[in-house]
PDB file of C-alpha atoms in Angstrom:
ATOM      1  CA  MET U  28      11.429 -17.184  -0.685  1.00  0.00           C
ATOM      2  CA  SER U  29      13.603 -15.151  -3.019  1.00  0.00           C
ATOM      3  CA  TYR U  30      13.001 -11.697  -3.896  1.00  0.00           C
ATOM      4  CA  ASN U  31      14.531 -11.047  -7.415  1.00  0.00           C
ATOM      5  CA  LYS U  32      12.706  -8.626  -9.065  1.00  0.00           C
ATOM      6  CA  ILE U  33      10.409  -6.234  -7.043  1.00  0.00           C
ATOM      7  CA  GLY U  34       7.190  -4.648  -8.113  1.00  0.00           C
ATOM      8  CA  LEU U  35       7.017  -1.210  -6.394  1.00  0.00           C
ATOM      9  CA  ILE U  36       3.653   0.901  -6.768  1.00  0.00           C
ATOM     10  CA  GLY U  37       2.901   4.156  -5.359  1.00  0.00           C
ATOM     11  CA  ALA U  38      -0.720   5.767  -6.254  1.00  0.00           C
ATOM     12  CA  MET U  39       0.979   9.369  -6.742  1.00  0.00           C
ATOM     13  CA  ASP U  40       3.734  11.279  -8.137  1.00  0.00           C
ATOM     14  CA  GLU U  41       4.876  12.295  -4.604  1.00  0.00           C
ATOM     15  CA  GLU U  42       4.883   8.337  -3.760  1.00  0.00           C
ATOM     16  CA  ILE U  43       7.556   7.433  -6.783  1.00  0.00           C
ATOM     17  CA  ARG U  44       9.390  10.558  -7.475  1.00  0.00           C
ATOM     18  CA  LEU U  45      12.219   9.686  -4.999  1.00  0.00           C
ATOM     19  CA  MET U  46      12.482   6.022  -5.892  1.00  0.00           C
ATOM     20  CA  LEU U  47      12.447   7.105  -9.681  1.00  0.00           C
ATOM     21  CA  ASN U  48      15.502   9.247  -9.150  1.00  0.00           C
ATOM     22  CA  GLN U  49      17.466   6.410  -7.793  1.00  0.00           C
ATOM     23  CA  LEU U  50      16.932   3.743 -10.587  1.00  0.00           C
ATOM     24  CA  SER U  51      19.856   3.318 -12.776  1.00  0.00           C
ATOM     25  CA  GLY U  52      19.546   2.205 -16.205  1.00  0.00           C
ATOM     26  CA  GLN U  53      15.802   2.902 -16.623  1.00  0.00           C
ATOM     27  CA  GLU U  54      13.563   1.645 -19.389  1.00  0.00           C
ATOM     28  CA  GLN U  55      10.014   2.745 -19.666  1.00  0.00           C
ATOM     29  CA  THR U  56       7.272   0.898 -20.783  1.00  0.00           C
ATOM     30  CA  VAL U  57       3.645   1.999 -21.350  1.00  0.00           C
ATOM     31  CA  LYS U  58       0.995  -0.343 -20.657  1.00  0.00           C
ATOM     32  CA  ALA U  59      -2.882   0.292 -20.014  1.00  0.00           C
ATOM     33  CA  GLY U  60      -1.820   3.947 -19.849  1.00  0.00           C
ATOM     34  CA  ILE U  61       0.352   3.368 -16.921  1.00  0.00           C
ATOM     35  CA  VAL U  62       4.299   4.104 -17.379  1.00  0.00           C
ATOM     36  CA  PHE U  63       6.411   1.241 -15.970  1.00  0.00           C
ATOM     37  CA  TYR U  64      10.234   2.253 -15.045  1.00  0.00           C
ATOM     38  CA  GLU U  65      12.497  -0.755 -14.783  1.00  0.00           C
ATOM     39  CA  GLY U  66      15.655  -0.218 -13.478  1.00  0.00           C
ATOM     40  CA  ASP U  67      18.441  -1.366 -10.982  1.00  0.00           C
ATOM     41  CA  LEU U  68      18.750  -0.302  -7.146  1.00  0.00           C
ATOM     42  CA  ASP U  69      21.095  -1.818  -4.677  1.00  0.00           C
ATOM     43  CA  GLY U  70      21.677  -4.893  -6.858  1.00  0.00           C
ATOM     44  CA  LYS U  71      17.935  -5.426  -7.564  1.00  0.00           C
ATOM     45  CA  ARG U  72      15.787  -5.359 -10.403  1.00  0.00           C
ATOM     46  CA  ILE U  73      12.996  -3.183  -9.734  1.00  0.00           C
ATOM     47  CA  VAL U  74       9.964  -2.317 -11.829  1.00  0.00           C
ATOM     48  CA  LEU U  75       8.143   0.957 -10.500  1.00  0.00           C
ATOM     49  CA  CYS U  76       4.961   2.588 -11.514  1.00  0.00           C
ATOM     50  CA  LYS U  77       2.322   4.985 -10.290  1.00  0.00           C
ATOM     51  CA  SER U  78      -0.871   3.107 -10.381  1.00  0.00           C
ATOM     52  CA  GLY U  79      -3.329   6.119 -10.267  1.00  0.00           C
ATOM     53  CA  VAL U  80      -6.099   6.400  -7.724  1.00  0.00           C
ATOM     54  CA  GLY U  81      -8.646   3.743  -6.567  1.00  0.00           C
ATOM     55  CA  LYS U  82      -8.981  -0.058  -6.982  1.00  0.00           C
ATOM     56  CA  VAL U  83      -9.343  -0.831 -10.311  1.00  0.00           C
ATOM     57  CA  ASN U  84      -6.303   1.116 -11.235  1.00  0.00           C
ATOM     58  CA  ALA U  85      -4.400  -0.731  -8.688  1.00  0.00           C
ATOM     59  CA  ALA U  86      -5.642  -4.123  -9.835  1.00  0.00           C
ATOM     60  CA  VAL U  87      -4.722  -3.486 -13.338  1.00  0.00           C
ATOM     61  CA  CYS U  88      -1.222  -2.379 -12.221  1.00  0.00           C
ATOM     62  CA  THR U  89      -0.318  -5.073 -10.354  1.00  0.00           C
ATOM     63  CA  GLN U  90      -1.608  -7.624 -12.881  1.00  0.00           C
ATOM     64  CA  LEU U  91       0.509  -6.113 -15.238  1.00  0.00           C
ATOM     65  CA  LEU U  92       3.601  -6.142 -12.848  1.00  0.00           C
ATOM     66  CA  ILE U  93       2.856  -9.777 -12.674  1.00  0.00           C
ATOM     67  CA  ASP U  94       2.347 -10.914 -16.396  1.00  0.00           C
ATOM     68  CA  THR U  95       4.326  -8.467 -18.158  1.00  0.00           C
ATOM     69  CA  PHE U  96       7.406  -8.192 -16.059  1.00  0.00           C
ATOM     70  CA  ASP U  97       7.235 -11.161 -14.139  1.00  0.00           C
ATOM     71  CA  VAL U  98       7.920  -9.643 -10.434  1.00  0.00           C
ATOM     72  CA  ASP U  99       7.882 -11.953  -7.833  1.00  0.00           C
ATOM     73  CA  THR U 100       7.313  -9.750  -4.884  1.00  0.00           C
ATOM     74  CA  VAL U 101       5.252  -6.352  -4.770  1.00  0.00           C
ATOM     75  CA  LEU U 102       5.385  -3.556  -2.246  1.00  0.00           C
ATOM     76  CA  PHE U 103       2.961  -0.683  -2.061  1.00  0.00           C
ATOM     77  CA  THR U 104       4.015   2.467  -0.503  1.00  0.00           C
ATOM     78  CA  GLY U 105       2.194   5.762  -0.011  1.00  0.00           C
ATOM     79  CA  VAL U 106       0.030   7.600   2.376  1.00  0.00           C
ATOM     80  CA  ALA U 107      -3.325   6.691   4.098  1.00  0.00           C
ATOM     81  CA  GLY U 108      -5.721   8.350   6.679  1.00  0.00           C
ATOM     82  CA  ALA U 109      -5.568   6.720  10.257  1.00  0.00           C
ATOM     83  CA  VAL U 110      -8.643   4.755  11.500  1.00  0.00           C
ATOM     84  CA  ASP U 111      -7.106   3.497  14.608  1.00  0.00           C
ATOM     85  CA  PRO U 112      -7.809   6.356  17.284  1.00  0.00           C
ATOM     86  CA  SER U 113      -4.419   5.655  18.733  1.00  0.00           C
ATOM     87  CA  LEU U 114      -2.428   6.728  15.399  1.00  0.00           C
ATOM     88  CA  ASN U 115      -1.283  10.100  14.722  1.00  0.00           C
ATOM     89  CA  ILE U 116      -0.042  11.665  11.425  1.00  0.00           C
ATOM     90  CA  GLY U 117       3.402  10.536  10.667  1.00  0.00           C
ATOM     91  CA  ASP U 118       3.033   7.010  12.210  1.00  0.00           C
ATOM     92  CA  ILE U 119       3.314   4.203   9.780  1.00  0.00           C
ATOM     93  CA  VAL U 120       1.072   1.275   9.446  1.00  0.00           C
ATOM     94  CA  ILE U 121       2.340  -2.098   7.882  1.00  0.00           C
ATOM     95  CA  SER U 122      -0.285  -4.363   6.470  1.00  0.00           C
ATOM     96  CA  THR U 123      -1.102  -7.704   8.195  1.00  0.00           C
ATOM     97  CA  ALA U 124      -3.932  -8.088   5.882  1.00  0.00           C
ATOM     98  CA  CYS U 125      -6.060  -6.107   3.634  1.00  0.00           C
ATOM     99  CA  ILE U 126      -9.676  -5.862   3.195  1.00  0.00           C
ATOM    100  CA  GLN U 127     -12.291  -3.852   0.820  1.00  0.00           C
ATOM    101  CA  HIS U 128     -14.180  -1.925   3.423  1.00  0.00           C
ATOM    102  CA  ASP U 129     -16.810  -0.804   0.773  1.00  0.00           C
ATOM    103  CA  MET U 130     -17.729  -4.269  -0.353  1.00  0.00           C
ATOM    104  CA  ASP U 131     -21.128  -4.384   1.025  1.00  0.00           C
ATOM    105  CA  VAL U 132     -23.307  -7.526   0.563  1.00  0.00           C
ATOM    106  CA  THR U 133     -24.991  -7.254   3.980  1.00  0.00           C
ATOM    107  CA  ALA U 134     -28.358  -7.217   2.152  1.00  0.00           C
ATOM    108  CA  LEU U 135     -27.841 -10.754   1.472  1.00  0.00           C
ATOM    109  CA  GLY U 136     -26.559 -11.965   4.689  1.00  0.00           C
ATOM    110  CA  PHE U 137     -23.197 -11.554   4.087  1.00  0.00           C
ATOM    111  CA  GLU U 138     -20.612  -9.792   6.470  1.00  0.00           C
ATOM    112  CA  ARG U 139     -19.022  -6.431   5.542  1.00  0.00           C
ATOM    113  CA  GLY U 140     -16.061  -6.595   3.546  1.00  0.00           C
ATOM    114  CA  VAL U 141     -16.797 -10.326   2.657  1.00  0.00           C
ATOM    115  CA  ILE U 142     -16.607 -11.064  -1.269  1.00  0.00           C
ATOM    116  CA  PRO U 143     -19.511 -13.577  -1.744  1.00  0.00           C
ATOM    117  CA  TYR U 144     -18.506 -16.940  -2.930  1.00  0.00           C
ATOM    118  CA  ALA U 145     -14.631 -16.088  -2.941  1.00  0.00           C
ATOM    119  CA  ALA U 146     -12.152 -18.427  -1.088  1.00  0.00           C
ATOM    120  CA  THR U 147     -11.151 -15.485   1.021  1.00  0.00           C
ATOM    121  CA  SER U 148     -11.776 -11.641   1.475  1.00  0.00           C
ATOM    122  CA  THR U 149      -8.775 -10.820   3.803  1.00  0.00           C
ATOM    123  CA  PHE U 150      -5.785 -10.745   1.945  1.00  0.00           C
ATOM    124  CA  GLU U 151      -2.655 -11.452   4.353  1.00  0.00           C
ATOM    125  CA  ALA U 152       0.681 -10.183   3.613  1.00  0.00           C
ATOM    126  CA  ASP U 153       3.850 -11.868   3.606  1.00  0.00           C
ATOM    127  CA  PRO U 154       5.184 -12.493   7.074  1.00  0.00           C
ATOM    128  CA  GLY U 155       8.974 -12.097   5.651  1.00  0.00           C
ATOM    129  CA  LEU U 156       8.003  -8.838   4.165  1.00  0.00           C
ATOM    130  CA  ILE U 157       6.303  -7.733   7.270  1.00  0.00           C
ATOM    131  CA  ARG U 158       9.441  -8.538   9.510  1.00  0.00           C
ATOM    132  CA  LEU U 159      11.560  -6.631   6.878  1.00  0.00           C
ATOM    133  CA  ALA U 160       9.080  -3.610   7.226  1.00  0.00           C
ATOM    134  CA  GLU U 161       9.257  -3.479  10.915  1.00  0.00           C
ATOM    135  CA  GLU U 162      13.036  -3.656  10.666  1.00  0.00           C
ATOM    136  CA  ALA U 163      13.228  -0.859   8.310  1.00  0.00           C
ATOM    137  CA  CYS U 164      10.513   1.338  10.205  1.00  0.00           C
ATOM    138  CA  SER U 165      12.769   0.923  13.465  1.00  0.00           C
ATOM    139  CA  ALA U 166      15.982   1.843  11.520  1.00  0.00           C
ATOM    140  CA  MET U 167      14.745   4.865   9.644  1.00  0.00           C
ATOM    141  CA  THR U 168      12.041   6.394  11.430  1.00  0.00           C
ATOM    142  CA  GLU U 169      11.780   8.071  14.572  1.00  0.00           C
ATOM    143  CA  GLY U 170       7.889   7.958  14.805  1.00  0.00           C
ATOM    144  CA  ARG U 171       5.831   4.914  15.474  1.00  0.00           C
ATOM    145  CA  SER U 172       5.199   2.107  13.671  1.00  0.00           C
ATOM    146  CA  VAL U 173       2.407  -0.634  13.891  1.00  0.00           C
ATOM    147  CA  LYS U 174       1.191  -3.892  12.368  1.00  0.00           C
ATOM    148  CA  GLY U 175      -2.730  -3.626  11.450  1.00  0.00           C
ATOM    149  CA  ILE U 176      -5.338  -4.159   8.977  1.00  0.00           C
ATOM    150  CA  VAL U 177      -5.130  -1.853   5.942  1.00  0.00           C
ATOM    151  CA  LEU U 178      -8.728  -1.036   5.013  1.00  0.00           C
ATOM    152  CA  SER U 179      -9.380  -0.069   1.048  1.00  0.00           C
ATOM    153  CA  GLY U 180     -12.391   1.542  -0.721  1.00  0.00           C
ATOM    154  CA  ASP U 181     -13.080   3.852  -3.558  1.00  0.00           C
ATOM    155  CA  GLN U 182     -13.980   6.640  -1.361  1.00  0.00           C
ATOM    156  CA  PHE U 183     -11.754   9.375   0.498  1.00  0.00           C
ATOM    157  CA  VAL U 184     -13.168   8.958   4.193  1.00  0.00           C
ATOM    158  CA  ALA U 185     -13.187  12.243   5.712  1.00  0.00           C
ATOM    159  CA  SER U 186     -15.911  11.532   8.546  1.00  0.00           C
ATOM    160  CA  ARG U 187     -15.660  10.886  12.371  1.00  0.00           C
ATOM    161  CA  GLU U 188     -18.505   8.861  12.106  1.00  0.00           C
ATOM    162  CA  LYS U 189     -17.165   6.757   9.241  1.00  0.00           C
ATOM    163  CA  VAL U 190     -13.960   6.492  10.889  1.00  0.00           C
ATOM    164  CA  LYS U 191     -15.384   4.984  14.240  1.00  0.00           C
ATOM    165  CA  GLU U 192     -17.571   2.302  12.079  1.00  0.00           C
ATOM    166  CA  LEU U 193     -14.675   1.394  10.212  1.00  0.00           C
ATOM    167  CA  PHE U 194     -12.443   0.816  13.659  1.00  0.00           C
ATOM    168  CA  GLU U 195     -15.154  -0.698  15.435  1.00  0.00           C
ATOM    169  CA  THR U 196     -16.767  -2.900  12.956  1.00  0.00           C
ATOM    170  CA  MET U 197     -13.591  -3.963  10.702  1.00  0.00           C
ATOM    171  CA  GLN U 198     -10.692  -3.444  13.226  1.00  0.00           C
ATOM    172  CA  GLY U 199      -8.599  -1.221  10.731  1.00  0.00           C
ATOM    173  CA  ALA U 200      -5.830   0.470  11.291  1.00  0.00           C
ATOM    174  CA  CYS U 201      -5.952   2.889   8.442  1.00  0.00           C
ATOM    175  CA  THR U 202      -8.054   3.352   5.330  1.00  0.00           C
ATOM    176  CA  GLU U 203      -7.178   4.226   1.654  1.00  0.00           C
ATOM    177  CA  MET U 204      -7.926   3.278  -1.519  1.00  0.00           C
ATOM    178  CA  GLU U 205      -5.680   0.765  -3.428  1.00  0.00           C
ATOM    179  CA  GLY U 206      -3.980  -1.574  -0.990  1.00  0.00           C
ATOM    180  CA  ALA U 207      -6.607  -4.324  -0.919  1.00  0.00           C
ATOM    181  CA  ALA U 208      -6.873  -4.204  -4.284  1.00  0.00           C
ATOM    182  CA  VAL U 209      -3.007  -4.915  -4.863  1.00  0.00           C
ATOM    183  CA  ALA U 210      -3.316  -7.397  -2.150  1.00  0.00           C
ATOM    184  CA  GLN U 211      -6.145  -9.415  -3.594  1.00  0.00           C
ATOM    185  CA  VAL U 212      -4.504  -9.727  -7.004  1.00  0.00           C
ATOM    186  CA  CYS U 213      -1.031 -10.690  -5.411  1.00  0.00           C
ATOM    187  CA  VAL U 214      -2.791 -13.650  -3.427  1.00  0.00           C
ATOM    188  CA  MET U 215      -4.932 -14.781  -6.695  1.00  0.00           C
ATOM    189  CA  ASN U 216      -1.190 -14.849  -8.359  1.00  0.00           C
ATOM    190  CA  GLU U 217       0.626 -16.078  -5.373  1.00  0.00           C
ATOM    191  CA  VAL U 218       3.034 -13.470  -5.154  1.00  0.00           C
ATOM    192  CA  PRO U 219       4.061 -11.983  -1.763  1.00  0.00           C
ATOM    193  CA  PHE U 220       3.051  -8.462  -0.779  1.00  0.00           C
ATOM    194  CA  VAL U 221       2.908  -5.831   1.883  1.00  0.00           C
ATOM    195  CA  ILE U 222       1.349  -2.356   2.199  1.00  0.00           C
ATOM    196  CA  ILE U 223       3.449   0.117   4.009  1.00  0.00           C
ATOM    197  CA  ARG U 224       1.248   3.360   4.498  1.00  0.00           C
ATOM    198  CA  SER U 225       2.343   6.567   6.390  1.00  0.00           C
ATOM    199  CA  MET U 226      -0.292   8.587   8.046  1.00  0.00           C
ATOM    200  CA  SER U 227      -0.957  11.932   6.253  1.00  0.00           C
ATOM    201  CA  ASP U 228      -4.448  12.700   8.221  1.00  0.00           C
ATOM    202  CA  LYS U 229      -6.428  11.163  10.653  1.00  0.00           C
ATOM    203  CA  ALA U 230      -9.667  10.730   8.419  1.00  0.00           C
ATOM    204  CA  ASP U 231     -11.821  12.654  10.639  1.00  0.00           C
ATOM    205  CA  GLY U 232     -12.810  15.831   8.819  1.00  0.00           C
ATOM    206  CA  SER U 233      -9.777  17.758   9.082  1.00  0.00           C
ATOM    207  CA  ALA U 234      -8.211  16.061   6.062  1.00  0.00           C
ATOM    208  CA  HIS U 235      -8.411  19.023   3.776  1.00  0.00           C
ATOM    209  CA  VAL U 236      -6.185  20.859   6.157  1.00  0.00           C
ATOM    210  CA  ASN U 237      -3.608  17.888   6.982  1.00  0.00           C
ATOM    211  CA  PHE U 238      -3.545  15.994   3.526  1.00  0.00           C
ATOM    212  CA  ALA U 239      -1.585  18.304   1.490  1.00  0.00           C
ATOM    213  CA  GLU U 240       0.789  19.661   4.041  1.00  0.00           C
ATOM    214  CA  PHE U 241       1.901  16.079   4.995  1.00  0.00           C
ATOM    215  CA  THR U 242       1.807  14.132   1.946  1.00  0.00           C
ATOM    216  CA  VAL U 243       5.107  15.230   0.925  1.00  0.00           C
ATOM    217  CA  LYS U 244       6.522  14.548   4.188  1.00  0.00           C
ATOM    218  CA  ALA U 245       4.730  11.075   4.475  1.00  0.00           C
ATOM    219  CA  SER U 246       5.867  10.050   1.009  1.00  0.00           C
ATOM    220  CA  GLU U 247       9.503  10.939   1.922  1.00  0.00           C
ATOM    221  CA  GLN U 248       9.191   8.692   5.163  1.00  0.00           C
ATOM    222  CA  SER U 249       7.625   5.801   3.315  1.00  0.00           C
ATOM    223  CA  HIS U 250      10.520   6.080   0.314  1.00  0.00           C
ATOM    224  CA  LEU U 251      13.173   5.495   3.010  1.00  0.00           C
ATOM    225  CA  ILE U 252      11.588   2.475   4.723  1.00  0.00           C
ATOM    226  CA  VAL U 253      10.978   0.872   1.205  1.00  0.00           C
ATOM    227  CA  GLU U 254      14.556   1.850   0.288  1.00  0.00           C
ATOM    228  CA  ARG U 255      15.974   0.073   3.176  1.00  0.00           C
ATOM    229  CA  MET U 256      13.831  -2.904   2.568  1.00  0.00           C
ATOM    230  CA  ILE U 257      14.940  -3.270  -0.875  1.00  0.00           C
ATOM    231  CA  LYS U 258      18.753  -3.511   0.448  1.00  0.00           C
ATOM    232  CA  GLN U 259      17.676  -6.244   2.863  1.00  0.00           C
ATOM    233  CA  LEU U 260      15.725  -8.124   0.479  1.00  0.00           C
TER     234      LEU U 260
END
């Protein structure tokens, strides 16, 4: 697999600002209200953008990266709430797969998270990108990194009961609001991807205390990991 043109997505300003400062020869393009920054970093062509929050924004952004900019790899970086009780603030989750936790057609006999009549509802990340992410985490962070399922939904989860349910019924490592949409679009287009999330809170009701305080720190950590991955691609 060759990784020649990399699409790099963050959902918030904090998640792209550091990388944006490092891109050389930047060109800006606006599509569907999303600003795409194309430039060079460590000999690689990068297209960087802020998707905005939520699955629809993330899906539109990803499809534009593929159709308009012809990226052959997608990395999504940012923060998430820990679902696995063994995870702490600052830990990293590398996606093995992504599932939409708010896809719920159980009333018609489908399991939670299953997209009716779709070929798959579990969108698996690229093994090579997973390995690179693991290596980058080992080299660039002092904290713990794990591989696991990233759960996505158009909900900011801040309930201990909800967290327990997501862990027990869907075996999620963390929850956020974009990853599964990015993953689904990539799988549909046969473009390799991986999602890298730094835990900014434990999604347990204390998010209003933790989220703002740790978002900047977590975003910086994610940036270091992605930067090293790009160098190794």
